[in-house]
PDB file of C-alpha atoms in Angstrom:
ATOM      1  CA  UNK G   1    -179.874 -24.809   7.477  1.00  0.00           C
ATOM      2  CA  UNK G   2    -179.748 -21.168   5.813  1.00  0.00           C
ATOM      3  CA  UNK G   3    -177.662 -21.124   2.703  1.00  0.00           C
ATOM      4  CA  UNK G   4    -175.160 -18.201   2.992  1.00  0.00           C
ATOM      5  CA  UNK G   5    -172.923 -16.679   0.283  1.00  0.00           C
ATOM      6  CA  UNK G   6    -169.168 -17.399   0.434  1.00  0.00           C
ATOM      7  CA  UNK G   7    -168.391 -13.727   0.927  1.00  0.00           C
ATOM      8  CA  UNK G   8    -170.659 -14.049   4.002  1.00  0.00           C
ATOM      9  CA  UNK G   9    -168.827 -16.890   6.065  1.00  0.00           C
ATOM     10  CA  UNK G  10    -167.254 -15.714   9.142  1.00  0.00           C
ATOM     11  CA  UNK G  11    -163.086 -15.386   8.786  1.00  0.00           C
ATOM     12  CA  UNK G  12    -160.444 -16.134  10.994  1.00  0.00           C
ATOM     13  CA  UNK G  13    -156.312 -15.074  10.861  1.00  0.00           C
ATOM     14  CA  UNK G  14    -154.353 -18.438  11.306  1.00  0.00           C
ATOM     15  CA  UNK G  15    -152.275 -18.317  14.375  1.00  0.00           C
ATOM     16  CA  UNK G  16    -149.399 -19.519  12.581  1.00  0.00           C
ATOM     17  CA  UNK G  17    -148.690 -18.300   8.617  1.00  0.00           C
ATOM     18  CA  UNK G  18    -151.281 -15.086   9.507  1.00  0.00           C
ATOM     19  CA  UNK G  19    -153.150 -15.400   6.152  1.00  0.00           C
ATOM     20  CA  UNK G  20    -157.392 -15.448   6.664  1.00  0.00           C
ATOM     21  CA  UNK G  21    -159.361 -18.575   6.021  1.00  0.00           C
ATOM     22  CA  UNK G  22    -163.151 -19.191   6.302  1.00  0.00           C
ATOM     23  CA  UNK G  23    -165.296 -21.310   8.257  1.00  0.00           C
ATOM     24  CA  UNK G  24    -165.884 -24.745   6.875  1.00  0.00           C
ATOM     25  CA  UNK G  25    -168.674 -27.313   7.753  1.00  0.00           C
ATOM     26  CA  UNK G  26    -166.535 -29.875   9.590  1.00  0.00           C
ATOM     27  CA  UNK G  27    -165.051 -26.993  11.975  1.00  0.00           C
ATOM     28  CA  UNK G  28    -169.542 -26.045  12.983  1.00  0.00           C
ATOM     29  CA  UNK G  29    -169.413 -27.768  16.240  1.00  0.00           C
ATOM     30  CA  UNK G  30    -166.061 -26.065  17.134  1.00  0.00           C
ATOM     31  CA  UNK G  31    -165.582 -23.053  15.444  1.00  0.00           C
ATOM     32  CA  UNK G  32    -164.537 -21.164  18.274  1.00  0.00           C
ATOM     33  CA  UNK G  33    -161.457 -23.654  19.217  1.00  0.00           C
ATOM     34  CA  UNK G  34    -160.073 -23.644  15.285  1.00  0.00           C
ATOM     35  CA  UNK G  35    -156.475 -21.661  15.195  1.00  0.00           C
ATOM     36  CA  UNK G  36    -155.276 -22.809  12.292  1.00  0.00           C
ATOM     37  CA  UNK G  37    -156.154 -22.955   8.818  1.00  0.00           C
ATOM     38  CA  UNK G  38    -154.325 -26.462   7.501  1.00  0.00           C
ATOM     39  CA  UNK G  39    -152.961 -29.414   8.900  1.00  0.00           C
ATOM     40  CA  UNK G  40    -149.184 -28.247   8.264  1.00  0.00           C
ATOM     41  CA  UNK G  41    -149.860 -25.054   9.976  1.00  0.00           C
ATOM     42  CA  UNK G  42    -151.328 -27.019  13.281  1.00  0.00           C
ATOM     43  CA  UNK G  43    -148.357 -29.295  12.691  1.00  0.00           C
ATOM     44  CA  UNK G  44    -146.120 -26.257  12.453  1.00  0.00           C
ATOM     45  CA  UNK G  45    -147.179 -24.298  15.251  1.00  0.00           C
ATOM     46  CA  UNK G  46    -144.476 -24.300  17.215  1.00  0.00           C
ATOM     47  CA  UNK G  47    -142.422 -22.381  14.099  1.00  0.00           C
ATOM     48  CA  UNK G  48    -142.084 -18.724  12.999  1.00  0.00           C
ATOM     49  CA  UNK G  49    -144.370 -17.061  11.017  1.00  0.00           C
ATOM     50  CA  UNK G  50    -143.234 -16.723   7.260  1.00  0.00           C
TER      51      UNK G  50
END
């Protein structure tokens, strides 16, 4: 495994509250499915943004 800088982590925009979050080790084997960036924002996902 290559050790990366937190600065050099890929981003995403959460679907939901639209504020950027950064990839985490538990999301590596499906990065490219993750919308959200919390549990209350998956849970939420059906609201407005704020």
């Amino acid at each position: 495994m290559v050790m990366r800088r937190k600065g050099d982590l890929p981003t995403r925009t959460c679907a939901v509250c639209g504020k950027p979050f950064t990839w985490r080790r538990k999301w590596a084997a499906v990065w490219d499915e993750v919308r959200y960036c919390s549990e209350r924002c998956r849970r939420n996902r059906r609201g407005s943004p704020s």
